[in-house]
Coordinates of C-alpha atoms in Angstrom, one line a residue:
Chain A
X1373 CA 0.0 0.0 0.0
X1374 CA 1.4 3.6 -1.1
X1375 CA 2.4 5.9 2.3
X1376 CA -0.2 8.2 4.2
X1377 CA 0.9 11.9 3.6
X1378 CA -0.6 14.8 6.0
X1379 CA 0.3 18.4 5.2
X1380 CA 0.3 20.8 8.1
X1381 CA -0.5 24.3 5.8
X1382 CA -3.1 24.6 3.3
X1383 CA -1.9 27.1 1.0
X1384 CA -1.1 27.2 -3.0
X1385 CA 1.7 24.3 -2.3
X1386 CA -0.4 21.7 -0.3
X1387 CA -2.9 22.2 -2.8
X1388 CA -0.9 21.2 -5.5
X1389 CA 1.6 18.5 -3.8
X1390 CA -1.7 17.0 -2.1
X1391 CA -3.1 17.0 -6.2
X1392 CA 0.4 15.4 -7.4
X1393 CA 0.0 12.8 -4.5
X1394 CA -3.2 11.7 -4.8
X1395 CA -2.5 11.2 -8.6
X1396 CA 0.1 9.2 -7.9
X1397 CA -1.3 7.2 -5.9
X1398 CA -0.7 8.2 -2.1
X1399 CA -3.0 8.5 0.1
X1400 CA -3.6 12.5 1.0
X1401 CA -4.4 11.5 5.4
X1402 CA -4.7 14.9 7.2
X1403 CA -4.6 18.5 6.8
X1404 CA -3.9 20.2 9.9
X1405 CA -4.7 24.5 9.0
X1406 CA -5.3 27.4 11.2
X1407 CA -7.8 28.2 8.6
X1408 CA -10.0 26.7 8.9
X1409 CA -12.3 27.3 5.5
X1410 CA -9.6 26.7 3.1
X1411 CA -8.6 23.1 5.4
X1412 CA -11.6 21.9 5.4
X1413 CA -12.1 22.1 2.0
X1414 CA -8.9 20.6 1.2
X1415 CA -9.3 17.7 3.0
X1416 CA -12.9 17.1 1.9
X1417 CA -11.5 16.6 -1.6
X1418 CA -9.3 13.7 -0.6
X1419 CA -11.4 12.5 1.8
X1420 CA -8.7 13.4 4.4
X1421 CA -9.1 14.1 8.2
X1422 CA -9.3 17.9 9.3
X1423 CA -7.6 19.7 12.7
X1424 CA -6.8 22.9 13.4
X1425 CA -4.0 22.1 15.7
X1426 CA -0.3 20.8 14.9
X1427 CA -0.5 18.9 18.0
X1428 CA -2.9 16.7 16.5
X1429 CA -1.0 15.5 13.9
X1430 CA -1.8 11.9 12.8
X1431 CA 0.6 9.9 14.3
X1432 CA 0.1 7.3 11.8
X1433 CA 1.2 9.6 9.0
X1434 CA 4.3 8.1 6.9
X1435 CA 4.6 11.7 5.7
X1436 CA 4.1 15.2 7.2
X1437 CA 5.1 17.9 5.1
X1438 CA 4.9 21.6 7.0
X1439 CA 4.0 24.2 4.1
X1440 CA 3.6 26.8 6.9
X1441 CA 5.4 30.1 5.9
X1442 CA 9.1 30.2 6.4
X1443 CA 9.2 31.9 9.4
X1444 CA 6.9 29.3 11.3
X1445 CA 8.8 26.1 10.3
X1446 CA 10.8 25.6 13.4
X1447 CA 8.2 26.3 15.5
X1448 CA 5.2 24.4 14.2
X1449 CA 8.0 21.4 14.3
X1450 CA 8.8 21.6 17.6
X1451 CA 4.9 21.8 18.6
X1452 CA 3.9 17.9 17.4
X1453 CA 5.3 15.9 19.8
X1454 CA 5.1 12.5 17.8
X1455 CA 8.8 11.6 16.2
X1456 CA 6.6 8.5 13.9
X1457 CA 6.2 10.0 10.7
X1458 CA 9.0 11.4 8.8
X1459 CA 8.8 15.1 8.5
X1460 CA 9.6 17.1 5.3
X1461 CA 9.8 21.1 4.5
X1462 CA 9.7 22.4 1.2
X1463 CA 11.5 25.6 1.6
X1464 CA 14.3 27.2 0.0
X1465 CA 16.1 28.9 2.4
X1466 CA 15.3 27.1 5.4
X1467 CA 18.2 24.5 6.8
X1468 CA 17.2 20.7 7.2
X1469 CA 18.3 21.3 10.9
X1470 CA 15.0 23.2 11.6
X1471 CA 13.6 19.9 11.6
X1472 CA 16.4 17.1 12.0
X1473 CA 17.0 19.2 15.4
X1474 CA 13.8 17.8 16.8
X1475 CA 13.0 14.6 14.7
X1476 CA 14.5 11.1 13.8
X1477 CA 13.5 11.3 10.1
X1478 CA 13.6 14.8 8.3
X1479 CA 13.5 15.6 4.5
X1480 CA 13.3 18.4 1.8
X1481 CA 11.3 18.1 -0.7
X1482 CA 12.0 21.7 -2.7
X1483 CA 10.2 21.5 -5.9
X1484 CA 11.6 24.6 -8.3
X1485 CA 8.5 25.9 -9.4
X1486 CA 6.0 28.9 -8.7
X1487 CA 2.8 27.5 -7.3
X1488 CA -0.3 29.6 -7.6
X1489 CA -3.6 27.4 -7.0
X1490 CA -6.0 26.2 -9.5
X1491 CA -3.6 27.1 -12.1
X1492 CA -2.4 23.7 -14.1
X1493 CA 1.4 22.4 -14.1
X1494 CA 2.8 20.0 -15.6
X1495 CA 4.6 18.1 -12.4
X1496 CA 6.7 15.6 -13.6
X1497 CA 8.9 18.5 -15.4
X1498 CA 9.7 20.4 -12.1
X1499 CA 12.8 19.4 -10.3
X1500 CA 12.5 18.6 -7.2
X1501 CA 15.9 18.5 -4.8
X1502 CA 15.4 16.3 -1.5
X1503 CA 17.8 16.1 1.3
X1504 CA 17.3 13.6 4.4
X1505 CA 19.0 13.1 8.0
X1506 CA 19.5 9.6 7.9
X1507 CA 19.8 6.7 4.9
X1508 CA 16.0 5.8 6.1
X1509 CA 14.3 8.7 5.3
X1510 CA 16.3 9.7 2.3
X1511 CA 15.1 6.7 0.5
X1512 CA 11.8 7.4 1.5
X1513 CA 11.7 10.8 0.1
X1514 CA 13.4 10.3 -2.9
X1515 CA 10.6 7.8 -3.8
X1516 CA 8.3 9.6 -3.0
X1517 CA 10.0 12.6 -5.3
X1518 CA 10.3 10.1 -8.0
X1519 CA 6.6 9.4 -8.0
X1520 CA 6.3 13.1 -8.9
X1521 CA 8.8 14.2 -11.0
X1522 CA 10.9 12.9 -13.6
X1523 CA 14.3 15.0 -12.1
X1524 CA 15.2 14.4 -8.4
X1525 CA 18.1 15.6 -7.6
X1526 CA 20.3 15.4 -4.2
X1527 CA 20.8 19.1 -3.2
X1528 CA 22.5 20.3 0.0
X1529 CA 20.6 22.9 2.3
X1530 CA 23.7 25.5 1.5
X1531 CA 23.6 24.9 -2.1
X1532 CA 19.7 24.7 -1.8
X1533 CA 19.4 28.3 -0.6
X1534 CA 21.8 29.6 -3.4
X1535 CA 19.4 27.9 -6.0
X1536 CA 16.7 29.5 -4.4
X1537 CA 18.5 32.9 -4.4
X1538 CA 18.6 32.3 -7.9
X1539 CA 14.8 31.3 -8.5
X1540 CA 13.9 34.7 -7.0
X1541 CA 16.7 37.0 -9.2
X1542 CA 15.1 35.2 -12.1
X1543 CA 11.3 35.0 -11.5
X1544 CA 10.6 37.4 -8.7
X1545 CA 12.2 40.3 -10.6
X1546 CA 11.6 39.0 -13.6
X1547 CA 8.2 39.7 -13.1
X1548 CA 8.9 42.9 -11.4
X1549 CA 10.4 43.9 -14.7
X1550 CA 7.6 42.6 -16.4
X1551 CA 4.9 44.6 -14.0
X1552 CA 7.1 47.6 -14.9
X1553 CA 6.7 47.0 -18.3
X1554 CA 2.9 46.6 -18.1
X1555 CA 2.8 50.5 -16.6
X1556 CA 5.0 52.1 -19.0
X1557 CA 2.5 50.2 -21.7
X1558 CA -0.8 51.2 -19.9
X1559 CA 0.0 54.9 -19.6
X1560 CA 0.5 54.5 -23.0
X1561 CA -3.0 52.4 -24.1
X1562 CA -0.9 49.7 -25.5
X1563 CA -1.3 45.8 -24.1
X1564 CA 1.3 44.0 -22.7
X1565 CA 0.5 40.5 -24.4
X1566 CA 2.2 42.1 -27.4
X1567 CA 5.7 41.5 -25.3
X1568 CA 4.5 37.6 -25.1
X1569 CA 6.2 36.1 -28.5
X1570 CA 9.8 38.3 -27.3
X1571 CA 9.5 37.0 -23.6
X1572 CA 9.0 33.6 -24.8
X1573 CA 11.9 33.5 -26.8
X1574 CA 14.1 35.3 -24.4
X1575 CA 13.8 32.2 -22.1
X1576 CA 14.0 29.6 -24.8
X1577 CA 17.0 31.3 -26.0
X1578 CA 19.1 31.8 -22.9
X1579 CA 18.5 28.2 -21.9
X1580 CA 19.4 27.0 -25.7
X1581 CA 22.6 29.2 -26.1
X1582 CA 23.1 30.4 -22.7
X1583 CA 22.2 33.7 -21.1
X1584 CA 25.9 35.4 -22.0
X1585 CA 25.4 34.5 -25.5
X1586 CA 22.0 35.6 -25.2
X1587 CA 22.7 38.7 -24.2
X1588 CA 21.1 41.6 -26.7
X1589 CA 19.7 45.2 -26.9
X1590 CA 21.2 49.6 -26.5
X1591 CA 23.5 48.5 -23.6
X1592 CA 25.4 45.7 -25.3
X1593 CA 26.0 47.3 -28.0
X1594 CA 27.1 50.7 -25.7
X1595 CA 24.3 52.5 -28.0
X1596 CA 23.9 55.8 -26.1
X1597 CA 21.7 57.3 -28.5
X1598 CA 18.7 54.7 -27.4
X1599 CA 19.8 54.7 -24.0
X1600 CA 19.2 58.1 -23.4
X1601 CA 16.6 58.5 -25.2
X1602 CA 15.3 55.9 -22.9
X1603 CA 16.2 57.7 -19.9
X1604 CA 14.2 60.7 -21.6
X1605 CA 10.7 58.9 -21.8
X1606 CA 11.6 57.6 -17.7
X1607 CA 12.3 60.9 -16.8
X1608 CA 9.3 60.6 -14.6
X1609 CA 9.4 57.4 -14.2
X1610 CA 11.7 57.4 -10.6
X1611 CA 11.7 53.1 -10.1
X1612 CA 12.1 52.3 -13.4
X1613 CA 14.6 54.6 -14.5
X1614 CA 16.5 53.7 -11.4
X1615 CA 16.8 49.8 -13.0
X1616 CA 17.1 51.3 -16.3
X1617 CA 20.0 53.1 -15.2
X1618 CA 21.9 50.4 -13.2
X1619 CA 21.5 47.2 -15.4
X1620 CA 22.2 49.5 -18.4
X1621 CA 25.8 49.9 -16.9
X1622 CA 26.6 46.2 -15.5
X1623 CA 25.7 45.4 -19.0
X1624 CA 28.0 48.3 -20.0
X1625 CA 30.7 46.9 -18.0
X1626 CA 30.2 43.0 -19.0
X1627 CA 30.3 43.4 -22.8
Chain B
X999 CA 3.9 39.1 -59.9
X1000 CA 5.5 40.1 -56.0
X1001 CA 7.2 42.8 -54.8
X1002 CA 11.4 43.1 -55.1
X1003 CA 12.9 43.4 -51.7
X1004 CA 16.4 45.1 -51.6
X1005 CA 18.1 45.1 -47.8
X1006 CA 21.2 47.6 -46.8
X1007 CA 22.5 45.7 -43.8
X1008 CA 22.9 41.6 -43.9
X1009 CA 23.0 41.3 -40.0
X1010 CA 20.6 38.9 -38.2
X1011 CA 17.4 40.8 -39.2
X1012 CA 17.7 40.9 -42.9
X1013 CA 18.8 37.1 -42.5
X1014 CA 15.5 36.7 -40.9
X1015 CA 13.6 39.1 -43.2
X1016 CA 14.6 37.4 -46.4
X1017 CA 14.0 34.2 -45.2
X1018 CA 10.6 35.3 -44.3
X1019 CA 9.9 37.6 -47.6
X1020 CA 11.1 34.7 -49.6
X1021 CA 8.9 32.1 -48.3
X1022 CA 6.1 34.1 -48.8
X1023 CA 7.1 34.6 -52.6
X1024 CA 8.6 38.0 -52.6
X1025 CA 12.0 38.5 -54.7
X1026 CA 15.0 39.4 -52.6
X1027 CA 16.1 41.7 -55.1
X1028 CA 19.5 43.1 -53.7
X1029 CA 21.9 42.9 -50.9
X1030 CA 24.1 46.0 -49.7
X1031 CA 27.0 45.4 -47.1
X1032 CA 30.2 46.8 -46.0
X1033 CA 30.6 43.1 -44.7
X1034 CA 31.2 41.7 -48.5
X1035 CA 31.4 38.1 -47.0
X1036 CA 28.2 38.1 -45.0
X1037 CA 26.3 40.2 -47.5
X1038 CA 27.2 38.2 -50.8
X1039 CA 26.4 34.8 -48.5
X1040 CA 23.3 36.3 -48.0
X1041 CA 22.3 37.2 -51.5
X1042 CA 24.0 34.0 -53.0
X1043 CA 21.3 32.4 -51.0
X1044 CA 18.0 34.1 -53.2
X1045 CA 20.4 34.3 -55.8
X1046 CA 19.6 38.4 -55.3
X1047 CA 22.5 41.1 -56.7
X1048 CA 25.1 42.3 -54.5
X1049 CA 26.9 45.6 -53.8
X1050 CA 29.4 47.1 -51.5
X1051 CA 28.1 50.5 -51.8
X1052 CA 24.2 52.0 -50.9
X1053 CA 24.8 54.3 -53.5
X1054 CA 24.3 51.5 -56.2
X1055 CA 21.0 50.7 -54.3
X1056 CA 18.7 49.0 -57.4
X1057 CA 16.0 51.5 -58.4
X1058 CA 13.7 49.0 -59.3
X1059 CA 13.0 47.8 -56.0
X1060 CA 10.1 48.0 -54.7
X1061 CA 11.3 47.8 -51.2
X1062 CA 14.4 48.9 -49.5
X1063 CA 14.7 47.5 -46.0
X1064 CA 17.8 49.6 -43.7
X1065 CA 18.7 47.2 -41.4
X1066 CA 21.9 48.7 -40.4
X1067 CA 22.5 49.5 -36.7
X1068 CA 20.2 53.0 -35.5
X1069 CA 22.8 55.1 -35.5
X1070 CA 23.2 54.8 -39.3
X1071 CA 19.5 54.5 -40.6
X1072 CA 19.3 58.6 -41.2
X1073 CA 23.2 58.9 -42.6
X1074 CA 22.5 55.6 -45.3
X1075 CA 18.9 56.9 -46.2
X1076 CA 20.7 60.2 -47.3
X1077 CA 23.3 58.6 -49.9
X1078 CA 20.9 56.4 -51.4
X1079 CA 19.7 59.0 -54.4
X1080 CA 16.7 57.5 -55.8
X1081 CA 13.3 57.9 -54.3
X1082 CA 11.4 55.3 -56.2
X1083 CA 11.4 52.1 -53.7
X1084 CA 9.6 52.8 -50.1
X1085 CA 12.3 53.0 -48.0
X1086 CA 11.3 51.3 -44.6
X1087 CA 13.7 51.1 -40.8
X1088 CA 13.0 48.5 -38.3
X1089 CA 14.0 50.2 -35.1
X1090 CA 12.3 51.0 -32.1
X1091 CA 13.5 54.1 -31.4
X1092 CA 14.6 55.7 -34.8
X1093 CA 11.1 58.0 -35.8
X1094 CA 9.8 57.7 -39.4
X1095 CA 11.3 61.2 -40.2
X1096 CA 14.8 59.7 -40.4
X1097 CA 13.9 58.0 -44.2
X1098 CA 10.4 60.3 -44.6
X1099 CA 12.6 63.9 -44.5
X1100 CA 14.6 62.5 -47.6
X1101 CA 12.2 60.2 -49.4
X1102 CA 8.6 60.2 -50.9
X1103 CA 7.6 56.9 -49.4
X1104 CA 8.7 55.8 -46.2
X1105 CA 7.3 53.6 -44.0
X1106 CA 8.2 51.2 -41.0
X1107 CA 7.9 47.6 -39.9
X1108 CA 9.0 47.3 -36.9
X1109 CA 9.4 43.1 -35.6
X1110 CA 8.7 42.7 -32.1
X1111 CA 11.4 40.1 -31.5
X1112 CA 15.0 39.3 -30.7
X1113 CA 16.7 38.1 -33.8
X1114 CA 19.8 35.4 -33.5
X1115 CA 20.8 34.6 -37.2
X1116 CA 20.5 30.5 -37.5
X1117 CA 17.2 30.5 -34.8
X1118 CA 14.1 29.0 -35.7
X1119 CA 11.1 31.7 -35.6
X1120 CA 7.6 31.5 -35.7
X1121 CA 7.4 34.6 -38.2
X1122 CA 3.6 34.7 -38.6
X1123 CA 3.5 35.3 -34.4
X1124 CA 5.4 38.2 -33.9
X1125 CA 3.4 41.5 -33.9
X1126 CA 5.0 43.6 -36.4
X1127 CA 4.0 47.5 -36.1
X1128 CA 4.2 49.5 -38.9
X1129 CA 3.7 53.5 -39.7
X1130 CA 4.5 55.3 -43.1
X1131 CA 4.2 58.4 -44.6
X1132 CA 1.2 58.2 -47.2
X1133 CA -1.5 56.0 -47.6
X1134 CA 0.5 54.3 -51.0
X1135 CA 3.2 53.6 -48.6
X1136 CA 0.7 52.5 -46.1
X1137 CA -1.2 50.0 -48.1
X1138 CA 2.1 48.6 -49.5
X1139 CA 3.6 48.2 -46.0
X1140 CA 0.9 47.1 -44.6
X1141 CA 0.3 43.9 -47.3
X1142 CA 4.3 43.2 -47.2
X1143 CA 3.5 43.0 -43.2
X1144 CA 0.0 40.7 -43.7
X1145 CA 2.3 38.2 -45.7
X1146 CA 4.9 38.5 -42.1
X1147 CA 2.9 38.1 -39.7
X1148 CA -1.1 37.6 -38.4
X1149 CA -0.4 40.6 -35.8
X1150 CA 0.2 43.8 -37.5
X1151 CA -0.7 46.8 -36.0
X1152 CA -0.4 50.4 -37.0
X1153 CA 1.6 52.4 -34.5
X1154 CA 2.9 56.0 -34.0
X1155 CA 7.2 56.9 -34.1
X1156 CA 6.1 58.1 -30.6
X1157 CA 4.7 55.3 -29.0
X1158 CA 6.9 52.4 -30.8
X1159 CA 9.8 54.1 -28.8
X1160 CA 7.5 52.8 -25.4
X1161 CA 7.2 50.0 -26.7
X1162 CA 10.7 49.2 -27.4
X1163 CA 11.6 50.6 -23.9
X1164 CA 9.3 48.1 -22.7
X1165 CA 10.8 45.2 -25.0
X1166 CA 14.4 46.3 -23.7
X1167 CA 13.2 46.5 -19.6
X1168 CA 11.5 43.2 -20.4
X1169 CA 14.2 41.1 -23.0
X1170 CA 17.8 42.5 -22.6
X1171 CA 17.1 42.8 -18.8
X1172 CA 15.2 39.5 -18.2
X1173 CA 18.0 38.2 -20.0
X1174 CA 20.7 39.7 -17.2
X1175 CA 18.9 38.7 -14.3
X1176 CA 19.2 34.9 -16.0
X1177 CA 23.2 35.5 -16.4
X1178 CA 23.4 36.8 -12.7
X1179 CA 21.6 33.8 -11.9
X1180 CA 23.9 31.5 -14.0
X1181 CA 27.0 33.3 -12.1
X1182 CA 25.8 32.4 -8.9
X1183 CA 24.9 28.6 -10.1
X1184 CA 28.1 28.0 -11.5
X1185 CA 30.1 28.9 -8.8
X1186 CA 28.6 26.6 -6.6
X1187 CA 28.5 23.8 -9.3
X1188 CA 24.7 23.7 -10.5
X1189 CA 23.6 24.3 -13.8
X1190 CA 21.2 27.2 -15.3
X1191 CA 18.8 24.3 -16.9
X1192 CA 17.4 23.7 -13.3
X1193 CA 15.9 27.3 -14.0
X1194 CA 14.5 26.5 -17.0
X1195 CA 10.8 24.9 -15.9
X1196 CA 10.4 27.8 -13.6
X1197 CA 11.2 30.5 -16.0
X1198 CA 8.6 29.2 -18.4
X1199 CA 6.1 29.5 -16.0
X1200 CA 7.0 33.0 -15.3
X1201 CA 5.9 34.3 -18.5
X1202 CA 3.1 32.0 -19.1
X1203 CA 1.8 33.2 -15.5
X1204 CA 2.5 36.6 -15.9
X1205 CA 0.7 37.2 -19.5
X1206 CA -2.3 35.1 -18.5
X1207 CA -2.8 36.1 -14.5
X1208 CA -0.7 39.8 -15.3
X1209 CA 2.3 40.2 -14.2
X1210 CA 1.5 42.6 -11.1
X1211 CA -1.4 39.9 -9.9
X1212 CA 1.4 37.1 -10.7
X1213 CA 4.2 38.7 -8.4
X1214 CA 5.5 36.1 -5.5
X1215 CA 8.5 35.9 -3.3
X1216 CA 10.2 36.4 -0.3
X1217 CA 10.1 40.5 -1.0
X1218 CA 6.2 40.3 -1.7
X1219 CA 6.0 38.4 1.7
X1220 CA 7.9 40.9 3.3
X1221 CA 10.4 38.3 4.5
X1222 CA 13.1 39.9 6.1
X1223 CA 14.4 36.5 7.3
X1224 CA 15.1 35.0 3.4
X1225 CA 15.9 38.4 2.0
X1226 CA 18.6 38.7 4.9
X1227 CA 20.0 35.5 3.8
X1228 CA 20.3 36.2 0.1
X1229 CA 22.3 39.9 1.0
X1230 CA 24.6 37.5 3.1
X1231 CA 25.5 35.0 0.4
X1232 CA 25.8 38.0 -1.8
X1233 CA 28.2 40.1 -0.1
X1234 CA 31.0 39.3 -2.3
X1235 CA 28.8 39.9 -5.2
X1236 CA 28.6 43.7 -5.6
X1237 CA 27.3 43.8 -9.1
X1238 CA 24.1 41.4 -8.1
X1239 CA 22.9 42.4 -4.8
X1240 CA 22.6 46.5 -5.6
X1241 CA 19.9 44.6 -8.2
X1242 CA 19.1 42.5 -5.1
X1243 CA 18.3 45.1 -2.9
X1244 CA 16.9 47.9 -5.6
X1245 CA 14.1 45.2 -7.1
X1246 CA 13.4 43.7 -3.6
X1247 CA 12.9 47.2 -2.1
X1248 CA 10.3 48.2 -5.1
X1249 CA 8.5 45.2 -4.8
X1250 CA 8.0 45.8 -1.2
X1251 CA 7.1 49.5 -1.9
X1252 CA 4.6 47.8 -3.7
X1253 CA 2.9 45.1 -2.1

């Protein structure tokens, strides 16, 4: 019989590992949220038990992932008192210790992806890294990682948070970029799904050729002209030009 | 019988161009290029006439495409003496007055996309914006641009140069945030590809949900605690954490 998996948290990435699980095969056992509306209604889905307390964790969990927010990891681990199941944190930047400290068998499970509920994702193409505290529980996460995603790697948790420092330079302000973009194209009545075609071939290309061959555009080519006529339509524009201005001239300075 | 097509410049966008204008039956007529290797390569391949000099620029084409770099569009535009062809520029920022102060019919089509010679391209889905000076230039760039693409749009000098801001903020500087990112990988012995899944879903979530309702991360969250970390494993790394610390201080401004 596949494992038991509880998730204490009932955000955007319970509700997708709990869908991945279930999928697979596993059977989704508990949610344990201090909200108690979006809980409930997790666990209804998979016929799973509801609490509101992490001291009522399901001792007969083979899994407990904690999907609390960063900050609260430590603590909510320390709260459940049973060492049975092995427990597993998904988070970037948060050591293995914040759990191995308190229980026999501790695990990462960090899938590299953006999780926003309800919208779809192709699971088995995320990489997921896992880390263990003991021979025991690494093989049981990394099967359990396998049943998800078609790349597992083993990741350290101090080259873990470097990977993760990376995710948010590339997607967090990415999509700041992008969001500035958007205002510079409202204020002037034009849509930003015209950048679409461009974006998507700025990530194809930099992960076909590399990002250093990728690199295009005024700054590379030290074209001042553009650039200031750039810095002319920001001159109002105090945030933007501010990035403008400063990836402009590491660009400057790399080519 | 279709249009001749002449192109001053042989860089990457006339390579893409007359691929383009060639499979959608136009005649590359002529090739001009300081570069006599690159340019006669180009016109050996549509069996199209070659010259050195934009002075010799055919007169019985019908088109003549400046793809030389901006700072030359205005300077090129003035040697050439006839003023049959339409005489079109495909930059963002250069206004239609550079060709339409020294020729009858001038027009532009500008390509909303990053152009590596050798790439496959989906031609027919990049919006291509176009502007000319009459309504005989109009019509004739606008049919050349219905045989590009299936998103043409008409677009003023003055609001093209927005656009391509945008483009650049959104491309060029994407693409640096990706090479930081790569930098930090490689030095602790991970490869870029791990990115790769995530990034895809940063532009496919941030053109279907927007990028501002798209927007995650620690600086979103207000997380001191994982933003903290990242400025410590970057304090050898001047260059990336004044990004670091600029984006990460908007986006909190923000949210």
């Amino acid at each position: 019989m596949k494992s038991k998996i509880s998730f204490i948290g009932a955000g955007n990435l319970s509700f997708h590992l709990a869908n991945a699980f279930d999928l697979a095969g596993y059977t989704i056992h508990q949610i344990i949220s201090r909200n108690e509306n979006i809980g409930k209604n997790l666990a209804k889905k998979y016929s799973a038990f509801f609490d509101i307390n992490p001291e009522n964790i399901a001792e007969d969990s083979d899994f407990v992932f904690i999907t609390v927010p960063d900050n609260f990891i430590e603590e909510i681990v320390k709260k459940t008192i049973t060492t049975n199941p092995c427990f597993v944190h998904c988070a970037g930047s948060i050591s293995l210790s914040a759990i191995s400290n308190y229980k026999t068998d501790a695990a990462i499970f960090y899938p590299l992806q953006s999780f926003t509920k309800n919208r779809k994702l192709n699971y088995f193409a995320i990489p997921v890294f896992i880390e263990a505290s003991n021979n025991l529980a690494y093989n049981k996460i990394k099967n359990l990682a396998n049943d998800f995603s078609n790349q597992v790697e083993e990741l350290s948790s101090e080259k873990r948070r470097i990977l993760h420092l990376a995710a948010v330079i590339s997607n967090n302000f990415t999509n700041h970029l992008l969001s500035q973009s958007e205002h510079l194209l409202k204020k002037a009545d034009m849509p930003i799904k015209w950048l679409k075609p461009l974006l998507e071939e700025t990530v194809s290309k930099a992960f076909e050729l590399g990002p250093e061959q990728s690199q295009t555009g005024p700054a590379k080519r030290h074209d001042e002209l553009t650039i200031n006529t750039h810095l002319e339509i920001l001159q109002n524009e105090t945030a933007i030009k501010e990035i403008y201005k400063i990836i402009s001239e590491q660009i400057k300075a790399k080519y």
